[in-house]
Short mmCIF file of C-alpha atoms in Angstrom, two decimals:
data_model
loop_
_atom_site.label_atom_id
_atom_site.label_comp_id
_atom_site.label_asym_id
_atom_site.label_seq_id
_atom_site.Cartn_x
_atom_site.Cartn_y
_atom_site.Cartn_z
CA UNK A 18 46.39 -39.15 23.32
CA UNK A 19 47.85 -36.14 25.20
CA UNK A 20 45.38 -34.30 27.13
CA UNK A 21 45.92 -30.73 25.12
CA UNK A 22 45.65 -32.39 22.03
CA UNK A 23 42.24 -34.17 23.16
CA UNK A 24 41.06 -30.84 24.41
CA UNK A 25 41.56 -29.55 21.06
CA UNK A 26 39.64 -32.33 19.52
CA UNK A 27 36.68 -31.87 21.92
CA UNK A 28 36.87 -28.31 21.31
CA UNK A 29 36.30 -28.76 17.64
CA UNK A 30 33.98 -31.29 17.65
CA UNK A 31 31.88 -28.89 20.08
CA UNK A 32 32.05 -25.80 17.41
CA UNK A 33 31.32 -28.22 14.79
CA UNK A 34 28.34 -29.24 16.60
CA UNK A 35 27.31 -25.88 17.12
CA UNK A 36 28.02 -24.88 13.55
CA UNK A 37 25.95 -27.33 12.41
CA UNK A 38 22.80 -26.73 14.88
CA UNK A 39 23.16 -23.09 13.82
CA UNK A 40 22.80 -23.62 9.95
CA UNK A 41 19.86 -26.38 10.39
CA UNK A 42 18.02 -25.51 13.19
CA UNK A 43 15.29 -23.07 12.15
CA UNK A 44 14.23 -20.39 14.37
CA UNK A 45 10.39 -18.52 14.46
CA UNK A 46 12.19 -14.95 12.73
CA UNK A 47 11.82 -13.38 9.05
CA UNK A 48 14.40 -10.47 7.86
CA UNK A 49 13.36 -6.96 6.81
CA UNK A 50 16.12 -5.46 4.50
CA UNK A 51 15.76 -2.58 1.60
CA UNK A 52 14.27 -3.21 -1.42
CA UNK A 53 14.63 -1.35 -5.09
CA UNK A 54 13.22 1.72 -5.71
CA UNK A 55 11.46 3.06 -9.08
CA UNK A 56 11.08 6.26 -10.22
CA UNK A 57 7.20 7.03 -10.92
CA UNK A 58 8.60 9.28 -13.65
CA UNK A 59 10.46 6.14 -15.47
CA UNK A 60 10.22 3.39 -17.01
CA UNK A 61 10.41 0.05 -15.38
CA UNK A 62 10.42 -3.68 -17.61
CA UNK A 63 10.64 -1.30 -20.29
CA UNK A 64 7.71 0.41 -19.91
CA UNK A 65 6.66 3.80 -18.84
CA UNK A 66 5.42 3.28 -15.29
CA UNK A 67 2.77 5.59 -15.76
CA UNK A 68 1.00 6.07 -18.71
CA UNK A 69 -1.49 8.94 -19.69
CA UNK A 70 -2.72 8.13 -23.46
CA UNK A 71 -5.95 10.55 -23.69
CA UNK A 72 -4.23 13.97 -21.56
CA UNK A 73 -1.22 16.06 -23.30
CA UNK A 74 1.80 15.30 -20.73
CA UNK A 75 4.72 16.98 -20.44
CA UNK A 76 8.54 16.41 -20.40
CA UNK A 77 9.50 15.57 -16.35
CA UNK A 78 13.39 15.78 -15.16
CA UNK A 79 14.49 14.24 -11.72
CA UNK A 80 13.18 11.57 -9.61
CA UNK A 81 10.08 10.58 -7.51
CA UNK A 82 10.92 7.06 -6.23
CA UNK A 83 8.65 5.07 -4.62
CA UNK A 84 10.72 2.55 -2.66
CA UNK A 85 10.53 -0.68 -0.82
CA UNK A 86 11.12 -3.58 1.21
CA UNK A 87 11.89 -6.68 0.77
CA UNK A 88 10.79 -9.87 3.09
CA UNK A 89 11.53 -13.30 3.88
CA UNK A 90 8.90 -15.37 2.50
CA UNK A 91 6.23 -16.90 4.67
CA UNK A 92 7.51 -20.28 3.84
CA UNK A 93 11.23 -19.94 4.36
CA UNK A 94 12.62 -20.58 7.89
CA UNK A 95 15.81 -18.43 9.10
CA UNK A 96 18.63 -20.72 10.94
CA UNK A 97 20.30 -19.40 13.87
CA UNK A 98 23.07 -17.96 11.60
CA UNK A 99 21.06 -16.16 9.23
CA UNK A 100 19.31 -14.50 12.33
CA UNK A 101 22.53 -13.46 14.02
CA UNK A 102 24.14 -12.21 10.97
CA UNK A 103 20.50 -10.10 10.37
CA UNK A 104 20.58 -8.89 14.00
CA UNK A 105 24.32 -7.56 13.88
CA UNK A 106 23.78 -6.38 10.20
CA UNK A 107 23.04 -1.85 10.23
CA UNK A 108 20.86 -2.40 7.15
CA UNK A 109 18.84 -5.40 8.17
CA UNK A 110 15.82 -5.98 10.55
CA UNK A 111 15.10 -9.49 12.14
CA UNK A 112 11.56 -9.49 13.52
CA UNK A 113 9.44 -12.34 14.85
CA UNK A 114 7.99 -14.38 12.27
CA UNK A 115 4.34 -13.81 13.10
CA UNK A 116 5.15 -9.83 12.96
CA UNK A 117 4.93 -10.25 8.77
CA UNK A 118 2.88 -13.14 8.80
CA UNK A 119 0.34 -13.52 11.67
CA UNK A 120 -2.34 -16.03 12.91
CA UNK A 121 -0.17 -18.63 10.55
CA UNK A 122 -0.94 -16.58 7.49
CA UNK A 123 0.91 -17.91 4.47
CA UNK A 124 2.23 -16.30 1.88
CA UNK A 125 0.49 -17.02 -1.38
CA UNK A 126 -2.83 -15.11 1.26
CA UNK A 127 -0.25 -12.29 2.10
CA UNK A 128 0.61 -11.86 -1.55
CA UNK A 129 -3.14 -11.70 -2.08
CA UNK A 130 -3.38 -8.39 0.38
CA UNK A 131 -0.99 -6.90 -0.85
CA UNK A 132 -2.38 -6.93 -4.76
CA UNK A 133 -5.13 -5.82 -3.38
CA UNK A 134 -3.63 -2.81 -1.39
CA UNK A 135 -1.42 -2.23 -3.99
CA UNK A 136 -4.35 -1.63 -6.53
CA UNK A 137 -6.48 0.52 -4.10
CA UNK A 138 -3.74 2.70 -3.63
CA UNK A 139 -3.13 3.24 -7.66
CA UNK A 140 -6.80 4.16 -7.77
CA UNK A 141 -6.47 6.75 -4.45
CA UNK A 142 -3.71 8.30 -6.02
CA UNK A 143 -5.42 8.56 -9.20
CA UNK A 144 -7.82 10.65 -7.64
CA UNK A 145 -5.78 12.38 -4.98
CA UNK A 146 -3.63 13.69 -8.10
CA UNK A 147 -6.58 14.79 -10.14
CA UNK A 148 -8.44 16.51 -6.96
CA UNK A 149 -5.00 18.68 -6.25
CA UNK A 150 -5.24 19.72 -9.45
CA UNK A 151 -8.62 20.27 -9.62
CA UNK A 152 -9.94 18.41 -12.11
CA UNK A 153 -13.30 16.48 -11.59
CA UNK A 154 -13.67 12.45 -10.43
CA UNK A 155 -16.73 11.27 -10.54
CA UNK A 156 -17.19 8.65 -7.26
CA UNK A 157 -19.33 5.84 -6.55
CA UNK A 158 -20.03 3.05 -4.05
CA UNK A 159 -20.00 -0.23 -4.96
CA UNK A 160 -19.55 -4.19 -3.66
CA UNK A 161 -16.31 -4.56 -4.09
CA UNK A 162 -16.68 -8.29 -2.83
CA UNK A 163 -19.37 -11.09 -2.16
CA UNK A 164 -17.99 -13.15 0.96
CA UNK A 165 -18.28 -16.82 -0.54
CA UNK A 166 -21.55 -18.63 1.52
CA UNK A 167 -22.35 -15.57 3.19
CA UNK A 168 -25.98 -13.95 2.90
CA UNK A 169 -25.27 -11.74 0.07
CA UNK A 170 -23.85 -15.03 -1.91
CA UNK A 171 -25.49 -15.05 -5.54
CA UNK A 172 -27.87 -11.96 -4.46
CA UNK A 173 -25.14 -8.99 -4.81
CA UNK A 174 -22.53 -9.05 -7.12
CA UNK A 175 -19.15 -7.51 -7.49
CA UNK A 176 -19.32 -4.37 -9.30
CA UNK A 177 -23.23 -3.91 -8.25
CA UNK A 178 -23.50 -0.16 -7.36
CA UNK A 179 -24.95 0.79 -4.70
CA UNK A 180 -27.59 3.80 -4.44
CA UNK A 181 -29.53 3.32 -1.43
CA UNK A 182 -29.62 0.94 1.48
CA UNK A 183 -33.21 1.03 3.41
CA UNK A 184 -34.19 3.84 1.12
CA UNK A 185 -31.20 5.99 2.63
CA UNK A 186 -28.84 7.16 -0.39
CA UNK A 187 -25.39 6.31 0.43
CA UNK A 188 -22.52 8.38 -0.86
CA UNK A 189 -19.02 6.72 1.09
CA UNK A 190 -18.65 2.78 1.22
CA UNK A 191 -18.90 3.43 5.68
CA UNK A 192 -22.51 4.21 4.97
CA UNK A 193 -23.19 0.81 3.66
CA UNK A 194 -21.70 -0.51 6.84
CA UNK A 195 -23.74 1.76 9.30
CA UNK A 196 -26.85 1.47 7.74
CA UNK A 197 -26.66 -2.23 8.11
CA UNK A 198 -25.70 -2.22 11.64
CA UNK A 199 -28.58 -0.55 12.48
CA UNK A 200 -30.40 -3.66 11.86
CA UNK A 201 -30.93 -6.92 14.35
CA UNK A 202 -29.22 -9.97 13.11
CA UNK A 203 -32.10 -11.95 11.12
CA UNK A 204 -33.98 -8.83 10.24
CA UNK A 205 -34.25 -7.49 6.21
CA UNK A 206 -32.02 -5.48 4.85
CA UNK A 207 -33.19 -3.39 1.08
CA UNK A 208 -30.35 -2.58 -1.19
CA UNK A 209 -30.98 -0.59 -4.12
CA UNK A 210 -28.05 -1.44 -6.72
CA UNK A 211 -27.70 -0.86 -10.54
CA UNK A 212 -26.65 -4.21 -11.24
CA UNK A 213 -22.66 -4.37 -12.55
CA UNK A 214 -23.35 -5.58 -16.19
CA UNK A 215 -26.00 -2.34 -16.04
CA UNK A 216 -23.12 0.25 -14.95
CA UNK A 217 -20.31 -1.27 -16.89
CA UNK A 218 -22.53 -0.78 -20.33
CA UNK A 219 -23.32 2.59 -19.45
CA UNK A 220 -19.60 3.67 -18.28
CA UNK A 221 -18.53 2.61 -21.95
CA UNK A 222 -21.15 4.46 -23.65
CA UNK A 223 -20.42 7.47 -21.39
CA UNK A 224 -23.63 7.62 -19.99
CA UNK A 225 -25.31 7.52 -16.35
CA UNK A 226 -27.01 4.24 -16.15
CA UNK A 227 -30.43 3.97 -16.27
CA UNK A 228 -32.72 2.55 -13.76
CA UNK A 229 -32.46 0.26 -10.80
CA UNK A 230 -33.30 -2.60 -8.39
CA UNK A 231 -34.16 -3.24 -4.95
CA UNK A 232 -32.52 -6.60 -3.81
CA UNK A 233 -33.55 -7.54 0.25
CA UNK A 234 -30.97 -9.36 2.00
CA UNK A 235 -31.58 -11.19 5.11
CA UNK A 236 -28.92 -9.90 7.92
CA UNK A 237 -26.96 -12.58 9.67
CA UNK A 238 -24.62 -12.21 13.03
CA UNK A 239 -20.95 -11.43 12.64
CA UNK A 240 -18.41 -14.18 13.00
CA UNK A 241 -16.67 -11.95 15.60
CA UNK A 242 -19.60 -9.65 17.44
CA UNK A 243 -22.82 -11.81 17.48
CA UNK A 244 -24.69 -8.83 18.13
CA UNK A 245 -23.94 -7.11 15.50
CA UNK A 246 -26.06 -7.65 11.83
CA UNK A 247 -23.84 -8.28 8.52
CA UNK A 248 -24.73 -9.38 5.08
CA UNK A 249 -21.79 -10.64 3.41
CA UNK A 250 -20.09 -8.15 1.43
CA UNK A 251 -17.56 -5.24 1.33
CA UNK A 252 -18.32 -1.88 -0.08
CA UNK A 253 -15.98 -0.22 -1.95
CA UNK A 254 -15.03 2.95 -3.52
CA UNK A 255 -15.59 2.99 -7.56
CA UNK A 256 -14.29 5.82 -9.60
CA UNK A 257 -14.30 7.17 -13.31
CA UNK A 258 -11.59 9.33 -14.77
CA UNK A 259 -11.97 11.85 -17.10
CA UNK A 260 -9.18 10.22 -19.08
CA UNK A 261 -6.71 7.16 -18.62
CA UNK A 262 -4.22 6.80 -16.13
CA UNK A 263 -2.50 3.43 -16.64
CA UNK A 264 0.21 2.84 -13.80
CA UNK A 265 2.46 -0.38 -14.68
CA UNK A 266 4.51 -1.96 -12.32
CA UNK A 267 4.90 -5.80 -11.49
CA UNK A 268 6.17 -7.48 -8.01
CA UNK A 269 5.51 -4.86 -6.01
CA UNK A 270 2.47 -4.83 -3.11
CA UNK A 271 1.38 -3.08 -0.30
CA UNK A 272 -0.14 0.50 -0.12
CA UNK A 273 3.14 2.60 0.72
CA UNK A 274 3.53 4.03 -3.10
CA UNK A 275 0.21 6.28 -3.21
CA UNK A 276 2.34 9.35 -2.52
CA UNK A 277 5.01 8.70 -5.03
CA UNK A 278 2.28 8.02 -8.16
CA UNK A 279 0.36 10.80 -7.16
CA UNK A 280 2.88 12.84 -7.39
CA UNK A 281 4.36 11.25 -10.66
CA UNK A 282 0.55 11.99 -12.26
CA UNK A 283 0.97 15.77 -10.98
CA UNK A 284 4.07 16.13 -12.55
CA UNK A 285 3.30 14.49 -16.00
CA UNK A 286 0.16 16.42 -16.50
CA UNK A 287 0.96 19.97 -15.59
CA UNK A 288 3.54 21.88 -17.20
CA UNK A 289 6.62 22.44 -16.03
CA UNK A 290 8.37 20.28 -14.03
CA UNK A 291 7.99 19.33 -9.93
CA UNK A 292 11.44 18.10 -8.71
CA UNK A 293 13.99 20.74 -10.52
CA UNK A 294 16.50 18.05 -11.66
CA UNK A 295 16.56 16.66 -8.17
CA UNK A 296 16.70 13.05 -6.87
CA UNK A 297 13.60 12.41 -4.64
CA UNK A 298 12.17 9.64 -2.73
CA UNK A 299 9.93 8.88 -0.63
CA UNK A 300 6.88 6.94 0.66
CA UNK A 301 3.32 6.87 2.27
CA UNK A 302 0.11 5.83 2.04
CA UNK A 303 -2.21 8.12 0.67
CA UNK A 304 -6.84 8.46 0.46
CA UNK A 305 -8.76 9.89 -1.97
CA UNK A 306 -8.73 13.28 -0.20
CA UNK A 307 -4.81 13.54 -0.38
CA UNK A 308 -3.90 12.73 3.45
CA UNK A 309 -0.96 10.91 3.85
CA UNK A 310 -0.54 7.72 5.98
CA UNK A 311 1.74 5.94 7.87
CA UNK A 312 3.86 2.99 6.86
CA UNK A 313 5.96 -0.48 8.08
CA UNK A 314 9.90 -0.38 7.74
CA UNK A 315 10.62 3.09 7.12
CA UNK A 316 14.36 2.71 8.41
CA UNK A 317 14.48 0.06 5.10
CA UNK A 318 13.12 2.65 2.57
CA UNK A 319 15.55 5.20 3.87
CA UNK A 320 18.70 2.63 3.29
CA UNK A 321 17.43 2.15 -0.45
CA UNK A 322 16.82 6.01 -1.17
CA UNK A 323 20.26 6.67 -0.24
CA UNK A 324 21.47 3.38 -1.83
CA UNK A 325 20.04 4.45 -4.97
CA UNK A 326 21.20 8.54 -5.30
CA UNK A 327 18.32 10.05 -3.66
CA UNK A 328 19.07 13.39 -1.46
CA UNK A 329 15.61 14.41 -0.67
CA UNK A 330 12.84 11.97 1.13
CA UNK A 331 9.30 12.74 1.57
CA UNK A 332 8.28 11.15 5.07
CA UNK A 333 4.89 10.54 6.37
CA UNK A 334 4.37 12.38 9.28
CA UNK A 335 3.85 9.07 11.90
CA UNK A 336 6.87 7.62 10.74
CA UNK A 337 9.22 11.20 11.19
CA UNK A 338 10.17 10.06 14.87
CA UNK A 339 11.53 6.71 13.75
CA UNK A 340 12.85 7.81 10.80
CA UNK A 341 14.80 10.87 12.00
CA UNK A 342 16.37 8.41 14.89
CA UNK A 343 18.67 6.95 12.20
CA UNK A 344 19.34 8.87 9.36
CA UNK A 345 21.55 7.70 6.30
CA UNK A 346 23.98 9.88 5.50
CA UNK A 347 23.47 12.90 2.76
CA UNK A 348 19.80 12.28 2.73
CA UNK A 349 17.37 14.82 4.01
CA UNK A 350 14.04 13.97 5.44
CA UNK A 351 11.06 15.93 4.40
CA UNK A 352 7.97 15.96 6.73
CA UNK A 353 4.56 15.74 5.01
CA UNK A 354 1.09 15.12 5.99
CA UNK A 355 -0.76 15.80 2.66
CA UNK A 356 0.05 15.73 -0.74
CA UNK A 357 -0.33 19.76 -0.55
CA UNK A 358 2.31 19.77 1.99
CA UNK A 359 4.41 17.58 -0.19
CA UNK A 360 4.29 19.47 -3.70
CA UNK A 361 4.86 22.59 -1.60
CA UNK A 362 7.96 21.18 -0.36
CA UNK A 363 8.84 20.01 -3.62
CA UNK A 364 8.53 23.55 -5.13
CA UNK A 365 11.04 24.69 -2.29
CA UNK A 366 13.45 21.74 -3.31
CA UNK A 367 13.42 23.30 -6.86
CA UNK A 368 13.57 26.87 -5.81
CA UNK A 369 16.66 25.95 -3.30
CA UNK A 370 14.80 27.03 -0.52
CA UNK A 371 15.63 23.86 1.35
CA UNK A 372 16.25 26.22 4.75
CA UNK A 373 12.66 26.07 5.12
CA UNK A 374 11.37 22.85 4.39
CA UNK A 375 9.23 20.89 7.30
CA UNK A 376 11.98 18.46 8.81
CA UNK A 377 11.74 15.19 11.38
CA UNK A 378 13.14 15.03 14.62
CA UNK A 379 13.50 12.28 17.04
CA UNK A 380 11.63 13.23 19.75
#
């Protein structure tokens, strides 16, 4: 065989080789890359994403989009190629695997969290919404969960609320934690609780429920400071609405939409309407008092907005510097911090005022 023509041969047996180890070798990296978006004013499946039976709503125009990203499962292993396409790719993120899914977590558990999250933040900006606009939420604290074998286990219940812990009312779900604290691993701890069956009869009659009962707990020490006392559960936040606020929306998670539904609830129960006709997206965590938080893969979110129409999009104040280091073209970042802050903005949006509406930079 000539020697060119072997050299050839070698060579392509080499990049086959290669070829080959890229597509089957896995490598420890997921991918990052936008996900849809959903306007908070719309329908999604079919069905109004939120829905306000008992309160007279009124007609919206425009778009508040809540937006996303979307993940390589916890389960699925990237090849070589599939990470150096990701890496070169504007749109795309490759991170380390343990970055979305740490200490081996898998992803039916990560799925779990982010139920979870998602559903706290409905119910924060359920109240956030109703606060802004001034209408009354009545708040409670409550065990939100019973950690299975701990010392709580088949004392406290989920749903139990809780009035007083050593005889000291509580009124936020870090007072339950505090209290407790306070104690020496072993020692008593005296929870007064209307028990959950108690509350939830009383919440459908529309009364305050009656009575209550003093459950002790013995305090054990914490799996991760053996100093410090804990009796098995997780307090919670529990709140009742003066009417129904049904938000609909499947295979989504995470807590990054509480700004866009509280938003969509202020602008379907006041009159007039918040966005002027205008495209708007946006993101951000948001608490019961209406402060805005922070959130993971902002430079995604931003991709989709502008992938889907949007102009406008409202950005958390901690992610402004990252954000504002990569803009998409024709979309214009909008600093907020509260939801104040952000319908204020949105009323300059509608107005035209845009000249003087808080912007990111990328210092």
């Amino acid at each position: 065989m000539p020697r060119r023509t072997a050299t050839m041969l070698a060579s392509t047996l080499v990049l086959i080789a290669l070829l080959c180890a890229g597509v089957f070798i896995p490598v420890p990296y997921a991918e990052m890359s936008p996900g849809p978006t959903v306007n908070t004013l719309g329908d999604a499946n079919g069905e109004p994403v939120l829905h306000i039976p008992d309160r007279k709503t009124y007609p919206t125009t425009g778009h508040l989009n809540m937006t996303t990203v979307r993940v390589t499962g916890a389960d699925y292993k990237m090849n070589v190629v599939e990470a150096v396409y990701g890496w070169l790719s504007h749109d795309n993120i490759v991170v380390p695997h343990n970055t979305l899914y740490p200490d081996g977590k898998t992803e039916e558990q990560s799925t779990q969290e982010n139920a979870e999250e998602f559903s706290q933040s409905q119910e924060s900006a359920k109240v956030a919404a109703l606060k802004e606009e001034n209408i009354p939420v009545t708040s409670r604290v409550v065990v939100a969960a019973v950690f299975k074998d701990g010392p709580s286990d088949g004392t406290l219940h989920a749903g139990d609320v809780i009035k007083a812990v050593d005889g000291t009312s509580v009124k936020a779900p870090r007072d339950v934690g505090d209290i407790v604290t306070k104690r020496e691993p072993g020692e008593d701890v005296v929870f007064t609780i209307v028990p959950a069956k108690v509350a939830q009869a009383a919440e459908k009659a529309g009364k305050e429920p009656e009575g209550s009962e003093k459950i002790t707990v013995k305090t054990e020490k914490s799996d991760e400071d053996k100093d410090r006392a804990v009796v098995g559960i997780q307090a919670g936040p529990d709140h009742t609405f003066p009417f129904e606020i049904d938000i609909k929306l499947a295979d989504v998670g995470g807590p990054s939409a509480g700004l866009m539904f509280a938003l969509g609830i202020i602008d379907k129960i006041t009159p007039g309407d918040l966005t002027g006709g205008e495209f708007i997206a946006g993101t951000g965590t948001i608490d019961d008092n209406g402060t805005v938080g922070p959130i993971g893969g902002i430079g995604m979110k931003l991709v989709g907005a502008r992938d889907a129409g949007a102009r406008y999009f409202l950005t958390p104040d901690d992610n402004c510097a990252s954000a504002a280091s990569d803009i998409p073209d024709g979309l214009t970042l909008v600093r907020v911090k509260t939801i104040n802050d952000a319908t204020a903005s949105l009323k300059k949006i509608k107005s035209g005022d845009t000249a003087g509406l808080p912007s990111c930079s990328a210092g």
